[in-house]
Amino acid sequence: MSVSLAAAAAATPAASRAVARPIQQQRAAAARPVQQRRRAFRVAAEAGNGSGIASSPVIGAPQQQHVIRMVNLVQAYFDKLLTEGNVSILDQVLDQNISHKDMVRNIGRVGMKEYAAYLAELHQTYPDYYVRSTNFGFVDNRTMFASFEGQVSAKTPKFYGVDLFIFNEDATKIKEVQVYRSNWLGAQGHDERKKLAEAAAAAQAAATQQRGQLP
């Protein structure tokens, strides 16, 4: 009897390990999909910073490339067009029939020519103007929004808002922009800002002319 008890006692740890091993394997298998999903999200986030795109099967998917293309176009819209006033890339970013709607001032522009004139006036009136995106969100595969902040000059407060972007069928160009923003002189302040800027430019020109006439 004592021999049987000893044999049973010796067999118990091995049996316990044999039972524990399948349980651990099941737990590991259950956790694996979560880890894979977390890795996929991490890779997608890294791709937003320009890394890991070529090597990742997640980023290589057509849907992900579609999203990245939309974000890149919106980023170029803020950085290159609005902030730098670089009209040389207009046809790379905007559709030929671009519709730009200022929802605060209730005015709009249609077509590349009108939008180019708007950019030229904007940067001529406000040379230090800048605007940058702060967040993105997606409505569907042709529509997204971006929150933004900007400033006309160091002497004016920042303005904030949201742009709604609508793309063409394959999301290779921006087809429509709807602008919702705060105004640093109120919703009707654009004309007043323009008058102030023109008056300042005229005063500077007059001062320069006076200095040139001094003996």
Short mmCIF file of N, CA and C in Angstrom, two decimals, residues 1 3 5 11 42 52-53 68-69 82 100 104 126 173 175 181 183 198 203 205:
data_model
loop_
_atom_site.label_atom_id
_atom_site.label_comp_id
_atom_site.label_asym_id
_atom_site.label_seq_id
_atom_site.Cartn_x
_atom_site.Cartn_y
_atom_site.Cartn_z
N MET A 1 0.82 -1.21 0.00
CA MET A 1 0.00 0.00 0.00
C MET A 1 0.85 1.25 0.00
N VAL A 3 3.85 1.64 -1.17
CA VAL A 3 4.48 1.81 -2.49
C VAL A 3 3.51 2.45 -3.46
N LEU A 5 1.01 4.45 -2.73
CA LEU A 5 0.85 5.86 -2.38
C LEU A 5 2.02 6.69 -2.85
N ALA A 11 3.58 10.68 -9.24
CA ALA A 11 2.93 10.92 -10.53
C ALA A 11 2.12 12.21 -10.53
N ARG A 42 -0.52 49.51 -34.18
CA ARG A 42 0.76 50.19 -33.99
C ARG A 42 1.43 50.45 -35.33
N GLY A 52 7.59 52.31 -42.09
CA GLY A 52 7.07 50.96 -42.13
C GLY A 52 6.02 50.70 -43.18
N ILE A 53 5.82 51.59 -44.13
CA ILE A 53 4.75 51.42 -45.10
C ILE A 53 5.03 50.25 -46.04
N ILE A 68 -4.18 56.89 -46.51
CA ILE A 68 -2.93 57.65 -46.47
C ILE A 68 -2.91 58.71 -47.56
N ARG A 69 -3.42 58.37 -48.74
CA ARG A 69 -3.46 59.33 -49.84
C ARG A 69 -4.35 60.51 -49.49
N LEU A 82 -2.20 76.69 -48.33
CA LEU A 82 -2.63 77.78 -47.46
C LEU A 82 -1.48 78.50 -46.78
N HIS A 100 -14.71 75.77 -53.12
CA HIS A 100 -14.23 76.21 -51.82
C HIS A 100 -15.31 77.07 -51.18
N VAL A 104 -18.62 80.37 -42.83
CA VAL A 104 -18.79 81.44 -41.85
C VAL A 104 -19.21 82.73 -42.54
N TYR A 126 -2.02 89.20 -46.02
CA TYR A 126 -1.49 88.69 -44.75
C TYR A 126 -0.21 87.88 -45.00
N LYS A 173 -7.72 63.66 -55.78
CA LYS A 173 -7.77 65.12 -55.74
C LYS A 173 -8.88 65.55 -54.78
N LYS A 175 -12.00 67.69 -54.12
CA LYS A 175 -13.03 68.24 -55.00
C LYS A 175 -13.80 69.38 -54.35
N ARG A 181 -14.93 77.98 -39.17
CA ARG A 181 -13.86 78.47 -38.31
C ARG A 181 -14.34 79.65 -37.46
N ASN A 183 -13.44 83.50 -36.08
CA ASN A 183 -12.81 84.67 -36.69
C ASN A 183 -12.25 85.56 -35.60
N GLU A 198 -4.52 97.04 -45.60
CA GLU A 198 -4.25 97.99 -46.69
C GLU A 198 -3.82 99.35 -46.13
N ALA A 203 0.48 103.29 -45.22
CA ALA A 203 1.28 104.10 -44.29
C ALA A 203 2.76 103.77 -44.42
N ALA A 205 4.25 102.61 -47.12
CA ALA A 205 4.71 103.13 -48.42
C ALA A 205 4.94 104.63 -48.35
#
